[in-house]
PDB file of C-alpha atoms in Angstrom:
ATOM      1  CA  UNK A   1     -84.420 -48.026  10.795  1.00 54.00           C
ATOM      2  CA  UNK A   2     -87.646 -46.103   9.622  1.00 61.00           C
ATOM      3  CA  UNK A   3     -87.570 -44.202   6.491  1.00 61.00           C
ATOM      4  CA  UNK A   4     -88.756 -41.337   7.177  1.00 63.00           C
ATOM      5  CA  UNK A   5     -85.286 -40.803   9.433  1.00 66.00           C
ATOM      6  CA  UNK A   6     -83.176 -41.444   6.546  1.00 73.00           C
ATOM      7  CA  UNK A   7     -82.039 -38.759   4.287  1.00 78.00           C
ATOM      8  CA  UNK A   8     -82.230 -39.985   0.833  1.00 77.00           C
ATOM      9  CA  UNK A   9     -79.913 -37.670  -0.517  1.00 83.00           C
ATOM     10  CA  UNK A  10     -77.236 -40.513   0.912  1.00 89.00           C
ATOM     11  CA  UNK A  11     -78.781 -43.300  -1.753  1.00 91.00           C
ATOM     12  CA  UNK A  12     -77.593 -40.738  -4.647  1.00 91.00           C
ATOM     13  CA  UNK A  13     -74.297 -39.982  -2.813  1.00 93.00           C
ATOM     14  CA  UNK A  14     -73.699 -44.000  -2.403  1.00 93.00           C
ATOM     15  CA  UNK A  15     -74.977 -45.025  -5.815  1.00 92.00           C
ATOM     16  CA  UNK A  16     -71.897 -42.463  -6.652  1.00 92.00           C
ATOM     17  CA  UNK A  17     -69.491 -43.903  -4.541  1.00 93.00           C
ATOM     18  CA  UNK A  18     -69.997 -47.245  -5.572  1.00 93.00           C
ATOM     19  CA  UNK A  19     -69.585 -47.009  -9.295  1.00 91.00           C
ATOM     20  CA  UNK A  20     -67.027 -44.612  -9.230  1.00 92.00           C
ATOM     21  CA  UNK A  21     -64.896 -45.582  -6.455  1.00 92.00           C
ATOM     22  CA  UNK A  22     -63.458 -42.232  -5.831  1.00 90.00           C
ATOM     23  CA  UNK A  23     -65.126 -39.548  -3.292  1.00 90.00           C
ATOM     24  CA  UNK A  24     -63.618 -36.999  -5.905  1.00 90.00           C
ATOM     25  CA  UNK A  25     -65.244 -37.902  -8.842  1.00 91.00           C
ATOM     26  CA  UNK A  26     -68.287 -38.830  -7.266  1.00 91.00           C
ATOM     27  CA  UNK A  27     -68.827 -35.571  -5.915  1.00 91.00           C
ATOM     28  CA  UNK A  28     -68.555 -34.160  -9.585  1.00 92.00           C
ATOM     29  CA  UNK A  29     -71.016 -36.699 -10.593  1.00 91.00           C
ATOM     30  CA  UNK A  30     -73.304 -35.313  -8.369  1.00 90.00           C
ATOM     31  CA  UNK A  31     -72.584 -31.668  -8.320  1.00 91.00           C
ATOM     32  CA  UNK A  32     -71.281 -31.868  -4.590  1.00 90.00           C
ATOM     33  CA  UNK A  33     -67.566 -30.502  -3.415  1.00 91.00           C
ATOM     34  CA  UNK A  34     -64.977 -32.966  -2.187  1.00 90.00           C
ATOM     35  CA  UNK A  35     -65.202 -32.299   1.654  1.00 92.00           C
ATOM     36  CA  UNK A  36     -69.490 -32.544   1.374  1.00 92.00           C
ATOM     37  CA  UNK A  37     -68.818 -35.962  -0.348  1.00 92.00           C
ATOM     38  CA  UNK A  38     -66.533 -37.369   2.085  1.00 92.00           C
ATOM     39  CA  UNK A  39     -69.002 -36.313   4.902  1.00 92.00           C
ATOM     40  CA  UNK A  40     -71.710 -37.955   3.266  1.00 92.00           C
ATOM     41  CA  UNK A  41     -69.423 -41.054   3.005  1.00 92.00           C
ATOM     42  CA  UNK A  42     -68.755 -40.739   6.793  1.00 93.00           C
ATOM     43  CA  UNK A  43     -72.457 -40.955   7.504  1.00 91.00           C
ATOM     44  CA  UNK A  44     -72.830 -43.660   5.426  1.00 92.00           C
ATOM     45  CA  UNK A  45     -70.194 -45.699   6.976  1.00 93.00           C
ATOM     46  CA  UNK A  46     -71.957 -44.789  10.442  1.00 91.00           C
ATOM     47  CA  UNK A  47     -75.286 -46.188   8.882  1.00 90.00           C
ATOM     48  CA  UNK A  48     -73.934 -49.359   7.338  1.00 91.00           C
ATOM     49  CA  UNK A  49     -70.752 -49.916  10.366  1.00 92.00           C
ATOM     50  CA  UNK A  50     -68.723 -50.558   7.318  1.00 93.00           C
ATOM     51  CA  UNK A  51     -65.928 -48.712   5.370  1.00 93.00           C
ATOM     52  CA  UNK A  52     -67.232 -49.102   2.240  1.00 93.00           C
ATOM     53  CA  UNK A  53     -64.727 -47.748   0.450  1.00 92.00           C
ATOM     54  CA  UNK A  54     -61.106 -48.769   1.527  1.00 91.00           C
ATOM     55  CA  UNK A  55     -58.200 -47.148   0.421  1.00 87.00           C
ATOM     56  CA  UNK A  56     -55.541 -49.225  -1.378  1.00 86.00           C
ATOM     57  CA  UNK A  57     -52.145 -47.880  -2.512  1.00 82.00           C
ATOM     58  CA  UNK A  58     -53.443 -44.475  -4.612  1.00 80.00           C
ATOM     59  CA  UNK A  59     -57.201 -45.653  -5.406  1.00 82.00           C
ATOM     60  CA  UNK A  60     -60.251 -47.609  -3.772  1.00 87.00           C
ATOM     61  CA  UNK A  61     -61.562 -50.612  -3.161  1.00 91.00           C
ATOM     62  CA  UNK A  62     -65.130 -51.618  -2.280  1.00 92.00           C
ATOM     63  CA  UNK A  63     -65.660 -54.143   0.839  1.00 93.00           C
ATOM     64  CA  UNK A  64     -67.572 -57.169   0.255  1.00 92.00           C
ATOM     65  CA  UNK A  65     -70.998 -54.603   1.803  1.00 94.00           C
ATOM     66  CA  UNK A  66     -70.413 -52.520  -0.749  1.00 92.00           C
ATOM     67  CA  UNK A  67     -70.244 -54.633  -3.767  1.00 92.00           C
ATOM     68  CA  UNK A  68     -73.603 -56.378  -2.369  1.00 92.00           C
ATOM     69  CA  UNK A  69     -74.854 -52.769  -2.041  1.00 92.00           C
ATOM     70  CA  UNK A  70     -74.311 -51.971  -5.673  1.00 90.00           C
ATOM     71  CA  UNK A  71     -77.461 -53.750  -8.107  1.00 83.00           C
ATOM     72  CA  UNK A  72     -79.879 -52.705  -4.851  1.00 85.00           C
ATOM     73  CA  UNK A  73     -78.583 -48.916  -4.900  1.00 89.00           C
ATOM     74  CA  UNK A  74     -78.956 -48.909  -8.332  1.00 84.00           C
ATOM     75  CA  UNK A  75     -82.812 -50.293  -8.878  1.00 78.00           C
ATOM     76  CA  UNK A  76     -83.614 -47.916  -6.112  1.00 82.00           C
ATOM     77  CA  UNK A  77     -82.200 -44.799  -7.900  1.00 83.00           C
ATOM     78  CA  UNK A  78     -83.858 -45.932 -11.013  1.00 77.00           C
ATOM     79  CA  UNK A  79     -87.363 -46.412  -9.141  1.00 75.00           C
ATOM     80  CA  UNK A  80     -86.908 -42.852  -7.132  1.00 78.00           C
ATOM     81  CA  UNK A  81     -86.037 -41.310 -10.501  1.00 76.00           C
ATOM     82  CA  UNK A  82     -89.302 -42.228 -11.581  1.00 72.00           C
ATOM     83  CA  UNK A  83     -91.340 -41.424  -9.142  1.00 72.00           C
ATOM     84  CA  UNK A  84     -90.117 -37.936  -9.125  1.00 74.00           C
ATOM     85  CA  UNK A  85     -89.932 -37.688 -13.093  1.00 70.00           C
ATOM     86  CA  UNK A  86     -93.796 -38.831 -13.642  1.00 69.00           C
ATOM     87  CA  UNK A  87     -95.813 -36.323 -15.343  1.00 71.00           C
ATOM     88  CA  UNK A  88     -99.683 -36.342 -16.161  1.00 74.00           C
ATOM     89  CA  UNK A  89     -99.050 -35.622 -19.927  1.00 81.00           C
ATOM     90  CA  UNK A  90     -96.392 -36.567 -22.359  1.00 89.00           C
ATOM     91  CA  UNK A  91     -95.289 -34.646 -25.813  1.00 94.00           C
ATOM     92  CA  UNK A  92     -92.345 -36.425 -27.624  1.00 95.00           C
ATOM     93  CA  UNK A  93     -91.284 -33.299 -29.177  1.00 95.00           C
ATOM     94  CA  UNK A  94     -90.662 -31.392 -26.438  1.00 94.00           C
ATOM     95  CA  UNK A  95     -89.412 -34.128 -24.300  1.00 93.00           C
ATOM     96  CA  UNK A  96     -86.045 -35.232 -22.855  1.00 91.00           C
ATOM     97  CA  UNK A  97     -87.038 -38.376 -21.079  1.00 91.00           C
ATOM     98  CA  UNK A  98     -84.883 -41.647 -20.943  1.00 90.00           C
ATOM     99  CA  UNK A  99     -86.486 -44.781 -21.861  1.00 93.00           C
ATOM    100  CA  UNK A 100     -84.165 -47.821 -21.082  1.00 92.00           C
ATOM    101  CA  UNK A 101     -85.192 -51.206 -22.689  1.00 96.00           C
ATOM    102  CA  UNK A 102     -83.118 -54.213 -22.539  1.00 96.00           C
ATOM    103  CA  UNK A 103     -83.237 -56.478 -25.696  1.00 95.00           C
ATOM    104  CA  UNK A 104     -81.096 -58.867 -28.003  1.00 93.00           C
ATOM    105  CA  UNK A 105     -78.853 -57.890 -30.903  1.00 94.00           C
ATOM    106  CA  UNK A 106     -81.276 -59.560 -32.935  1.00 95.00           C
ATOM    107  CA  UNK A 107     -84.084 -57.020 -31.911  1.00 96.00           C
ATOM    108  CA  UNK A 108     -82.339 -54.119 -32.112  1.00 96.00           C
ATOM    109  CA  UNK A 109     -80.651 -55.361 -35.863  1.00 96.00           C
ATOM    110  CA  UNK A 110     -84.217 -55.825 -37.148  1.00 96.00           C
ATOM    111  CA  UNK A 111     -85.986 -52.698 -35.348  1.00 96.00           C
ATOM    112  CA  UNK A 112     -83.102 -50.454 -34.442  1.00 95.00           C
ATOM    113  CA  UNK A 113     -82.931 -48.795 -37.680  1.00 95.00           C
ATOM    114  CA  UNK A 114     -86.504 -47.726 -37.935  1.00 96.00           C
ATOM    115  CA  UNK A 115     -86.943 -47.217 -33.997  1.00 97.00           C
ATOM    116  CA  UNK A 116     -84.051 -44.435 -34.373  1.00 97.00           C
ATOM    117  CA  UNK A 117     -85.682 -43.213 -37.337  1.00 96.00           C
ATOM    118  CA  UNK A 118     -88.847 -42.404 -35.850  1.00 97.00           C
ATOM    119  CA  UNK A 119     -87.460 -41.239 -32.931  1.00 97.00           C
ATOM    120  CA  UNK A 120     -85.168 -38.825 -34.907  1.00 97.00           C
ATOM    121  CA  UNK A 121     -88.788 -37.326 -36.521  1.00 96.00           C
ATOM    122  CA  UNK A 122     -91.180 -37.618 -33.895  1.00 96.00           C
ATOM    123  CA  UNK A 123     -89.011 -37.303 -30.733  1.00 97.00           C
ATOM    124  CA  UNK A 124     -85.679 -35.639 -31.237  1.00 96.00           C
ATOM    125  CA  UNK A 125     -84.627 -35.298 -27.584  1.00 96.00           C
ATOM    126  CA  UNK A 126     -86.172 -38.019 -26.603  1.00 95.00           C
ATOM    127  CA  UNK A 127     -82.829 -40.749 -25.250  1.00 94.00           C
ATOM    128  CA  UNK A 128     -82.835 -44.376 -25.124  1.00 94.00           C
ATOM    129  CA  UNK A 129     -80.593 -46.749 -22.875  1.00 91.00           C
ATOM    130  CA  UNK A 130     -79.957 -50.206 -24.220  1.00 94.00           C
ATOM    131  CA  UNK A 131     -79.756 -52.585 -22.443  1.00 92.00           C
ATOM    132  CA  UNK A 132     -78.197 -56.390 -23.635  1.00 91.00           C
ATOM    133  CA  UNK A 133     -80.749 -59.610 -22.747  1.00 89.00           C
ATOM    134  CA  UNK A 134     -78.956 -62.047 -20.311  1.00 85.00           C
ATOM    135  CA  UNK A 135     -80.525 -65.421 -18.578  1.00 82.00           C
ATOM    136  CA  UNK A 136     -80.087 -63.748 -15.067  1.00 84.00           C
ATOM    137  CA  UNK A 137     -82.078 -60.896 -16.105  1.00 86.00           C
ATOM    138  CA  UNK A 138     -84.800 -63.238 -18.023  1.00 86.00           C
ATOM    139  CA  UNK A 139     -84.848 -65.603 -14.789  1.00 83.00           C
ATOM    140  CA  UNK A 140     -85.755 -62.807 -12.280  1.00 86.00           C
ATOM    141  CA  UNK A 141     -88.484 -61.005 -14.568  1.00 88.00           C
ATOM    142  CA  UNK A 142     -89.913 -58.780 -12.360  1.00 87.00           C
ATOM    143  CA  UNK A 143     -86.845 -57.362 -10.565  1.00 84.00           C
ATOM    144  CA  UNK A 144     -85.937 -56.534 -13.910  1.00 88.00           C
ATOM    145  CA  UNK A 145     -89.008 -55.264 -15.048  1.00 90.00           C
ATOM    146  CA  UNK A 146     -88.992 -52.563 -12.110  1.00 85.00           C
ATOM    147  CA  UNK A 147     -86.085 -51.536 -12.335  1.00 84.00           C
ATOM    148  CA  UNK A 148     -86.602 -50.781 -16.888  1.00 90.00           C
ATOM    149  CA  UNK A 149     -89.030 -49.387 -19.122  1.00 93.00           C
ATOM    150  CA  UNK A 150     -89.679 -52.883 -20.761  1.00 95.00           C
ATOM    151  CA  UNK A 151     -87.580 -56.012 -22.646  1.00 96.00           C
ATOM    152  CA  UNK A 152     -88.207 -57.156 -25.792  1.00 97.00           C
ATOM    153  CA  UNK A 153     -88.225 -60.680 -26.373  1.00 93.00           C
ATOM    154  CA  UNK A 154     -90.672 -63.040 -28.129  1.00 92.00           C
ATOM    155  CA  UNK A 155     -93.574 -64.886 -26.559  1.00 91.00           C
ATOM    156  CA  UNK A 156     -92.817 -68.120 -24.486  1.00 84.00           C
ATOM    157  CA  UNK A 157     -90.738 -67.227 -21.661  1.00 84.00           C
ATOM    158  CA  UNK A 158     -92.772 -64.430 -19.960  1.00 87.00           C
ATOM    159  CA  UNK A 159     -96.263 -64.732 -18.670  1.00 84.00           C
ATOM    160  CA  UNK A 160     -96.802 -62.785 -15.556  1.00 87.00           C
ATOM    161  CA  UNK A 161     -96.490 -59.167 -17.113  1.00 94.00           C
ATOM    162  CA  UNK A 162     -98.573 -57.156 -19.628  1.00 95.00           C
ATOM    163  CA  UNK A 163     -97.287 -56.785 -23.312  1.00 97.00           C
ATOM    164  CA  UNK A 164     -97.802 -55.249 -26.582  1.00 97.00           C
ATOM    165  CA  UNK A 165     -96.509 -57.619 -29.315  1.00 97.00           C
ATOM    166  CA  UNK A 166     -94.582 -55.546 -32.363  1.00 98.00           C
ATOM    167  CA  UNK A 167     -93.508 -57.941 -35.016  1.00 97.00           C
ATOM    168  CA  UNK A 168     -93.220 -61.597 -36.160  1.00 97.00           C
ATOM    169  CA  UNK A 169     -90.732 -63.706 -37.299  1.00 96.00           C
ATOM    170  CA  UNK A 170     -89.389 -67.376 -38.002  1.00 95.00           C
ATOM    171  CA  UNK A 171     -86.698 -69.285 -37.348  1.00 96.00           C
ATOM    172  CA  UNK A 172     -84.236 -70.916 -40.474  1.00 96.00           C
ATOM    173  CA  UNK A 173     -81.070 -72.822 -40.412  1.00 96.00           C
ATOM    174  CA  UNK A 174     -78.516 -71.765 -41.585  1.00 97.00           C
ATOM    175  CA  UNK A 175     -75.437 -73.459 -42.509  1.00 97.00           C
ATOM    176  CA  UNK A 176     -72.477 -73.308 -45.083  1.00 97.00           C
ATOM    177  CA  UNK A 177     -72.894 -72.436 -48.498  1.00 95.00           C
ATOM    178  CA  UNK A 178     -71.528 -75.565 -49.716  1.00 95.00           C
ATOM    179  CA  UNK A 179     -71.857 -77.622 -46.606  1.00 96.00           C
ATOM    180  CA  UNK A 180     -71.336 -81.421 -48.225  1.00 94.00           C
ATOM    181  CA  UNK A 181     -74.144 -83.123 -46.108  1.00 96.00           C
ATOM    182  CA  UNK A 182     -77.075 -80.710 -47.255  1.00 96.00           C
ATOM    183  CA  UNK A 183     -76.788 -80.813 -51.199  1.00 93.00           C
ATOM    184  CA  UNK A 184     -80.365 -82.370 -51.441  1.00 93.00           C
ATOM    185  CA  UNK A 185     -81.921 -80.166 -48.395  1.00 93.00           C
ATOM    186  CA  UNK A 186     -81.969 -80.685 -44.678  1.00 96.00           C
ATOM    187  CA  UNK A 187     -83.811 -83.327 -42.766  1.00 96.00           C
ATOM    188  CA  UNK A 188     -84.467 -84.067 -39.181  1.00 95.00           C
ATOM    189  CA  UNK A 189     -82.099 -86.644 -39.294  1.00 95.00           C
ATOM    190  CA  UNK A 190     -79.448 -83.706 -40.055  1.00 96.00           C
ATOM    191  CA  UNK A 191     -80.282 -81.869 -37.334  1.00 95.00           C
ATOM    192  CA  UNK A 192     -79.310 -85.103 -35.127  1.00 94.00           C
ATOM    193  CA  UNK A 193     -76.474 -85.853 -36.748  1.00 95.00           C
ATOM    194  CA  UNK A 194     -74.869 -82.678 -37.484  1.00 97.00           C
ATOM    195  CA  UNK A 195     -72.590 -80.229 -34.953  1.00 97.00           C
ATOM    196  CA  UNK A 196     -73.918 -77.242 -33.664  1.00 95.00           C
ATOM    197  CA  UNK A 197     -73.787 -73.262 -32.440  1.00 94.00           C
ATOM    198  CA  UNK A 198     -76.512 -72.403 -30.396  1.00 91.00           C
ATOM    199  CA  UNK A 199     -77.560 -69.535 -28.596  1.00 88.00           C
ATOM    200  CA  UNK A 200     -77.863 -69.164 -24.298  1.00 77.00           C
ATOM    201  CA  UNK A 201     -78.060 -72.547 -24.156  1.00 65.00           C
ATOM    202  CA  UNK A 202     -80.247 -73.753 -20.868  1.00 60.00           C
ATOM    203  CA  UNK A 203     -83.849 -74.112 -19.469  1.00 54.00           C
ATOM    204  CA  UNK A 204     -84.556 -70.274 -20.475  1.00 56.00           C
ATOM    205  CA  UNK A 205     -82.731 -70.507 -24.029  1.00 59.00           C
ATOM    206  CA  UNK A 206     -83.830 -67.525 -26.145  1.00 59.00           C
ATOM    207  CA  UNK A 207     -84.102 -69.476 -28.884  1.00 68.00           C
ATOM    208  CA  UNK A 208     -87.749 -71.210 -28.594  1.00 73.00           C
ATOM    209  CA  UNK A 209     -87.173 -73.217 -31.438  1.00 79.00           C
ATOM    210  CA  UNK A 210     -84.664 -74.965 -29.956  1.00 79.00           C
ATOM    211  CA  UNK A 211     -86.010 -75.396 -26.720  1.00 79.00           C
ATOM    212  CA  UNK A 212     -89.009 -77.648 -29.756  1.00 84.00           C
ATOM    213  CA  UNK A 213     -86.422 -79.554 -30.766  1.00 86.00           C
ATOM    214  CA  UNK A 214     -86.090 -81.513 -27.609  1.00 83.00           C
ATOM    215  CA  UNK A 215     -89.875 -81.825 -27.205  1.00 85.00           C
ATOM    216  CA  UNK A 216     -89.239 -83.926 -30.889  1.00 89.00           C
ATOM    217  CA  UNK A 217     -86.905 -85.956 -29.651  1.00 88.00           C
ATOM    218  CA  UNK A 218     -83.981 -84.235 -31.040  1.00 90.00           C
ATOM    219  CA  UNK A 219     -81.039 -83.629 -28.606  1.00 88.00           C
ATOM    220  CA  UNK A 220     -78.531 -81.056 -30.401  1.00 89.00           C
ATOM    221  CA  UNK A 221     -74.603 -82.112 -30.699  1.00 92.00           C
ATOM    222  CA  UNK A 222     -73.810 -78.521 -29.365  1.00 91.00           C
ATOM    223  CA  UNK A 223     -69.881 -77.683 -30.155  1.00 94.00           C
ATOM    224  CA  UNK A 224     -70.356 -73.767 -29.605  1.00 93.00           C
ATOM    225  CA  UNK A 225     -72.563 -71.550 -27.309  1.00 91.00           C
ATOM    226  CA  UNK A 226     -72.712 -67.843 -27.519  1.00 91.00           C
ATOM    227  CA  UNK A 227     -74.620 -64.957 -26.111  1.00 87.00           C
ATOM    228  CA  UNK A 228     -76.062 -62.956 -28.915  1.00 90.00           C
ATOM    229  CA  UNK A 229     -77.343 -63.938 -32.441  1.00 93.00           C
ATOM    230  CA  UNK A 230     -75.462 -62.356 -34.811  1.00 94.00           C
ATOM    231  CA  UNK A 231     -72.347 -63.881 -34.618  1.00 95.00           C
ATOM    232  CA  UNK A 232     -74.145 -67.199 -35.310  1.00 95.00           C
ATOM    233  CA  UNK A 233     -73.833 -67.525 -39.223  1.00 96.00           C
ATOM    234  CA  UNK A 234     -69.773 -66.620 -38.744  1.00 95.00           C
ATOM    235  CA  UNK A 235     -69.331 -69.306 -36.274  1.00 96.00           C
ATOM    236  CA  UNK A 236     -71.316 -71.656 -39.011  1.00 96.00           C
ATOM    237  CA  UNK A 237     -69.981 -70.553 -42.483  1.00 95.00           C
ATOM    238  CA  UNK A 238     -66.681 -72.751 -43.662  1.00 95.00           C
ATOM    239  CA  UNK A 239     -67.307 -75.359 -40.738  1.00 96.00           C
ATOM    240  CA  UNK A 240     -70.092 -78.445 -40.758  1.00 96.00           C
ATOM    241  CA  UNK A 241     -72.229 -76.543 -38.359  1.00 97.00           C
ATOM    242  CA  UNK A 242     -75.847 -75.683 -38.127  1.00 97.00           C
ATOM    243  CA  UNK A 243     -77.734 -72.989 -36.558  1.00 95.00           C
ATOM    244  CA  UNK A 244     -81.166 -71.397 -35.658  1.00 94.00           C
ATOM    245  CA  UNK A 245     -81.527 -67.801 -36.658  1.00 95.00           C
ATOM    246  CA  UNK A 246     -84.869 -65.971 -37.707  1.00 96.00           C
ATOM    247  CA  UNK A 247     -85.239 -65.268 -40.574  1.00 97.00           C
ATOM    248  CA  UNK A 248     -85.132 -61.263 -40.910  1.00 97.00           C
ATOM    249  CA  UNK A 249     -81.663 -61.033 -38.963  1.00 97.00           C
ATOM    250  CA  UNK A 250     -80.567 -63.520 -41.883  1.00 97.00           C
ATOM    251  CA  UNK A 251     -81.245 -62.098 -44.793  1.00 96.00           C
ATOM    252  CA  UNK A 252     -80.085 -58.272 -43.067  1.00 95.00           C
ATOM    253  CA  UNK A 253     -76.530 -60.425 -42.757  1.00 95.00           C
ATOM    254  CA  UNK A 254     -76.923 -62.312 -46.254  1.00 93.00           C
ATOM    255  CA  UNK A 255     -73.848 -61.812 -47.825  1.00 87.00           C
ATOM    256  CA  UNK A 256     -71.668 -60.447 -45.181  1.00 89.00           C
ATOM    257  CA  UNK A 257     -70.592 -64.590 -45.232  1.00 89.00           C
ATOM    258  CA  UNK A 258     -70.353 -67.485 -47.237  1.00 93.00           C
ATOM    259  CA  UNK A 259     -73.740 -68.948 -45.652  1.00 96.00           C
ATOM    260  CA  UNK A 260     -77.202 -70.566 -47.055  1.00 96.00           C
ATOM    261  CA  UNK A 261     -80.589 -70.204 -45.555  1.00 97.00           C
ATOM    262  CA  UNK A 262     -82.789 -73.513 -45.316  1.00 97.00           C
ATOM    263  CA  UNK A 263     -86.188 -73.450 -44.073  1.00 96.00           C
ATOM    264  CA  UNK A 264     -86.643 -75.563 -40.850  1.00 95.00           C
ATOM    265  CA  UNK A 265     -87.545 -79.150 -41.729  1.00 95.00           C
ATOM    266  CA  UNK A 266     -90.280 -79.222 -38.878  1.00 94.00           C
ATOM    267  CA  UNK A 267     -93.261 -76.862 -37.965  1.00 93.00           C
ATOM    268  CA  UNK A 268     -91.160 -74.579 -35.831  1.00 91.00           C
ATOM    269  CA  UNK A 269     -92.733 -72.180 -33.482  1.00 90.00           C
ATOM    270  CA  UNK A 270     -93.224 -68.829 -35.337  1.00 93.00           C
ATOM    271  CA  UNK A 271     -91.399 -65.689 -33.515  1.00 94.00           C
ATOM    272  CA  UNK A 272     -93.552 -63.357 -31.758  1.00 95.00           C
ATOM    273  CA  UNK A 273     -91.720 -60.465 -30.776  1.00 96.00           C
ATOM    274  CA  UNK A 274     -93.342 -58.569 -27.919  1.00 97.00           C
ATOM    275  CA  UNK A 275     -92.130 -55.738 -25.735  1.00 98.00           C
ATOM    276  CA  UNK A 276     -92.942 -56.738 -22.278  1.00 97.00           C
ATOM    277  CA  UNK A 277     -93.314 -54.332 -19.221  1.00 95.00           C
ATOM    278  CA  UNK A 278     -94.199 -53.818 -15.311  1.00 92.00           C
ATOM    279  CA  UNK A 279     -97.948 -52.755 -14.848  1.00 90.00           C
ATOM    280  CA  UNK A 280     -96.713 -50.417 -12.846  1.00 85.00           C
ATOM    281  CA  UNK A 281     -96.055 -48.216 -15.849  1.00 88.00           C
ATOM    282  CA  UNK A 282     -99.700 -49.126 -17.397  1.00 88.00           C
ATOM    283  CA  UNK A 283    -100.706 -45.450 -17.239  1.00 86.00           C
ATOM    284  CA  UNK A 284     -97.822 -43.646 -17.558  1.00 90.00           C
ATOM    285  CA  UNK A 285     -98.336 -40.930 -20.598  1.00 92.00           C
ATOM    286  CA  UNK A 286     -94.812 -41.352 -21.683  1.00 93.00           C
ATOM    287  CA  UNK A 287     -94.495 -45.234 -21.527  1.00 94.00           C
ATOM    288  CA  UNK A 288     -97.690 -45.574 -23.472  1.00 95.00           C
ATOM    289  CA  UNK A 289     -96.206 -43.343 -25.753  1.00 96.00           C
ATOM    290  CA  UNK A 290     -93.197 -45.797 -26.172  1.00 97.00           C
ATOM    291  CA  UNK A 291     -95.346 -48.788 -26.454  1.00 97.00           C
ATOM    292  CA  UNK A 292     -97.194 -47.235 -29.668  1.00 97.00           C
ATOM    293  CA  UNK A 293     -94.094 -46.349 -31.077  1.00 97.00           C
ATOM    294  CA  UNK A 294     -92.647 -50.009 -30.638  1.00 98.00           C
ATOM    295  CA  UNK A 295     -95.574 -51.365 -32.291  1.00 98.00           C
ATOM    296  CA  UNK A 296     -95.920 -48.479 -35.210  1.00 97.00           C
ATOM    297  CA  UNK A 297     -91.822 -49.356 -35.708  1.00 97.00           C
ATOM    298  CA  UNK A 298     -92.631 -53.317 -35.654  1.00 97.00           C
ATOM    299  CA  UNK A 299     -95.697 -52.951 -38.331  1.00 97.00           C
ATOM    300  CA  UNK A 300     -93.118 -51.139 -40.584  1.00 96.00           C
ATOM    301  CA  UNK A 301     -90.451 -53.845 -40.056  1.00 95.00           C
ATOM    302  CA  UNK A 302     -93.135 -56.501 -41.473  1.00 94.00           C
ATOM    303  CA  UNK A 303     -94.183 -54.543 -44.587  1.00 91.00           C
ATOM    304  CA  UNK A 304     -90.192 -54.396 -45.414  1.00 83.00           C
TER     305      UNK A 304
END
């Protein structure tokens, strides 16, 4: 099938379809009436010889084509979208663009404040879509890279794509206030020895620190895994576990629980926090826009 016989109107009409799972609403969606939508469902059951959508009892239910259909029809929106929204010049006042950036809790704790704040002055109509860090998304960097304005996430794990770095960082332990095996400090022997609450916990661990650890010889005793980084210091406080957490995100949740901070008892590897994107967007007005705001926000975050 050639594209130029296709009529692409179809990949907005399925992209519809597929996340709402009702020809009704996703002809509101898209500003087309109920009978146009369910011909443009007809064709694309012609195209695909598949139902797509299947009625069951009063609603619908994708076919096993369909759910395959629905990350691909959604990166190919995205990358049509802009294509057809690129513009030679960019002014952040004026603008109504959507950025979307995929990052950690972390991140957005220790920028998110001062990213919305400039925003709010500089770029008032100006919308972001956040996106939350994952392994699958991490493990298949460029897919993900085409299909968003950029991830932030430190140095480390990504080496194949350009990048502006915005702020640094280091990692701590923290554990309970008045844990009974740390009264005189930490040691590495502690770190052996002790139970602990670690974050995505694999060969592309966010947490580079840890990922040292095993490079020292050091094999964690890891009771609890969890997907983002704040919840860390709660899953830690009152219990005889230890965690990794850097350092700004731990003194932003100081005092929200009964938790002490301990510097790392080995060199570990400082955080470099770096916003990392597709050359494709290299010369994009409004994307290098975004980059100089990231790093204007992250040289504010460091003189905090």
């Amino acid at each position: 099938m050639r594209l130029e016989s296709l009529d692409l109107n179809l990949l907005i009409t399925l992209h519809a379809l597929l996340e709402e799972r009702n020809v009704t609403r996703a002809g509101q969606r898209i500003g087309l009436s109920q009978p146009a939508t369910s011909a443009a469902l007809s064709r694309l059951r012609r195209h695909f010889d598949d139902e797509l959508l299947l009625r069951v009892g009063n609603g619908f239910e994708l076919t096993p084509l369909a759910a395959s259909l629905i990350d691909a029809t959604a990166l190919a929106v995205n990358v049509v979208d802009r294509v057809f929204s690129a513009r030679p010049d960019f002014d952040p006042a004026t603008s109504d663009r959507e950025f979307t950036l995929i990052s950690s809790d972390y991140v957005l704790t220790v920028l998110g404040g001062e990213l919305m704040r400039t925003l709010d002055r500089e770029a008032p109509r100006v919308r972001l879509r956040l996106l939350q860090i994952n392994v699958p998304r991490v493990d298949d960097i460029d897919t993900t890279l085409r299909s968003v304005d950029g991830l932030l996430m430190p140095h480390g794990f990504i080496s194949t794509h350009p990048a502006v770095d915005v702020y640094t960082d280091r990692w701590v332990i923290i554990a309970d206030r008045d844990h009974p095996d740390l009264r005189d400090g930490i040691t590495m022997d502690h770190l052996r020895e002790l139970p602990w609450a670690v974050t995505f916990r694999g060969p592309t661990a966010i947490a580079s620190a840890a990922r040292q650890l095993n490079m020292l010889g050091v094999e964690p005793q890891v009771e609890i895994v969890v997907e983002n980084f704040q919840s860390l210091p709660f899953l830690v406080a009152g219990t005889r576990r230890i965690c990794l957490l850097q350092e700004r995100l731990a003194l932003r949740l100081a005092g929200l629980e009964d938790f002490q901070i301990l510097p790392c008892p080995y060199e570990a590897v400082p955080v470099i926090e770096a916003f990392w994107y597709h050359a494709v967007h290299q010369a994009d007005a409004g994307h290098r826009w975004l980059r100089e705001v990231l790093v204007e926000v992250g040289k504010k975050v460091e003189r905090q």
